[in-house]
C-alpha angles and dihedrals in degrees: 000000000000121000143265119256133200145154146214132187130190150222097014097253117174098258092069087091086058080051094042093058085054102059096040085049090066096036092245116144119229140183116226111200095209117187102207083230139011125228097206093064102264126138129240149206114280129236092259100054085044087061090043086053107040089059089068101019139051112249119196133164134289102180120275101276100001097272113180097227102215092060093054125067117251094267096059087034093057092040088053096057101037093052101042089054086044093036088052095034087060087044091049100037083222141071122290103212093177136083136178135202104237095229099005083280122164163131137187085270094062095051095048093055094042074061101047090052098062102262109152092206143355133219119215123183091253096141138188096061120138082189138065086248132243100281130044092223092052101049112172129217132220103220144340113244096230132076111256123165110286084248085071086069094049093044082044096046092043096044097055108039123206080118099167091044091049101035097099100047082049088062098046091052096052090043099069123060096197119074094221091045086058094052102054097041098060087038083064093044088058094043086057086036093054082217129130126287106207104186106184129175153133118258087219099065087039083064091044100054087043087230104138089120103053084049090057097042089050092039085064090041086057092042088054100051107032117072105240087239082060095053099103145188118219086254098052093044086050092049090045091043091053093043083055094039118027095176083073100106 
């Protein structure tokens, strides 16, 4: 059947416009989580840069300054993550429907605000998923685009659950030494498998690991093997998810 891509990138650096012309280059959609600030120094994209994106991306929040939820108390949390949507929304003129847990970074609180401010779903780093999960606020991922130590995979496996779910695409990530290798060979699982194919990132580690052309090779790889009715945003993977399965809450 093929599978479902998408693809999420975080934090709203200013090489998310370098990602940006990739994937527009091979006609894949992509959701960028975007925080109006960020609280570590880094600079981020301008309001400007967020409206050129958001006519031919998805941008959903990232919190206002990039505040890791669980080391704030529930005031600053809640504030966090109701500015940030209102903050981007005015920038947007539209709805953002997305929201992402800075770190990976939460507790049963935070979800329950993202959902009290009006968020339709959330994406976490659970990693390791060939589906769009089992809950719209704790949507999982397939794979980081970056090449981390193979025990990232096991904490990660073992941190998030869903085991029998995840326990292929675990072997295939310890099987393969290389990192692209990797890549590519639980790409094509989920491809046999017609499952989804969730790619998330950060442009700046893509620069720091001086990997763009292995994104854009990959990228190609993706384009020639996903139907373009199957290249989706976070939001469209989590609507298509819930008309197939209505028990996704």
């Amino acid at each position: 059947m093929g599978a479902v891509f998408t693809c999420s990138i975080d934090d709203g650096d200013l090489l998310d416009r370098k990602t940006a012309e990739l994937l527009a280059k091979h006609g894949l959609a992509g959701t960028f989580f975007i925080p109006i600030s960020n609280r570590e120094g880094f600079q981020v994209l301008s309001s400007a840069d967020i409206r050129t994106l958001g006519k031919r991306f998805e941008i959903g929040s990232h919190t206002y300054d990039h505040c890791y939820l669980n080391s704030t108390n529930i005031h600053e949390a809640r504030y966090q993550i109701s500015e940030g949507k209102k903050r981007l929304e005015d920038l947007l003129g539209k709805e953002a429907e997305g929201f992402c847990y800075p770190g990976g970074q939460y507790r049963q609180e935070h979800i329950d605000t993202v959902k009290a401010c009006g968020f339709r779903y959330a994406r976490t780093t659970m990693n390791l998923c060939c589906d769009a999960g089992v809950d719209r606020f704790e949507m999982p991922t397939t794979l980081q685009f970056y090449p981390p130590d193979r025990s990232v995979y096991l904490r990660n496996f073992i941190k998030w659950g869903r085991w029998s779910a995840r326990s292929e695409a675990l072997r295939l990530a310890l099987g393969h030494a290389g990192w692209v290798e990797r890549l590519y060979a639980m790409f094509d699982h989920a491809c046999r498998e017609g499952g989804v194919f969730h790619l998330w990132g950060h442009s700046k580690e893509i620069e720091e690991v001086n990997a763009w052309r292995e994104f854009d090779l990959f990228l190609a790889h993706v384009a020639a093997s996903v139907a373009a009715e199957d290249r989706l945003t976070n939001a469209q993977l989590v609507e298509r998810a819930t008309i197939e399965d209505p028990s996704l809450v």
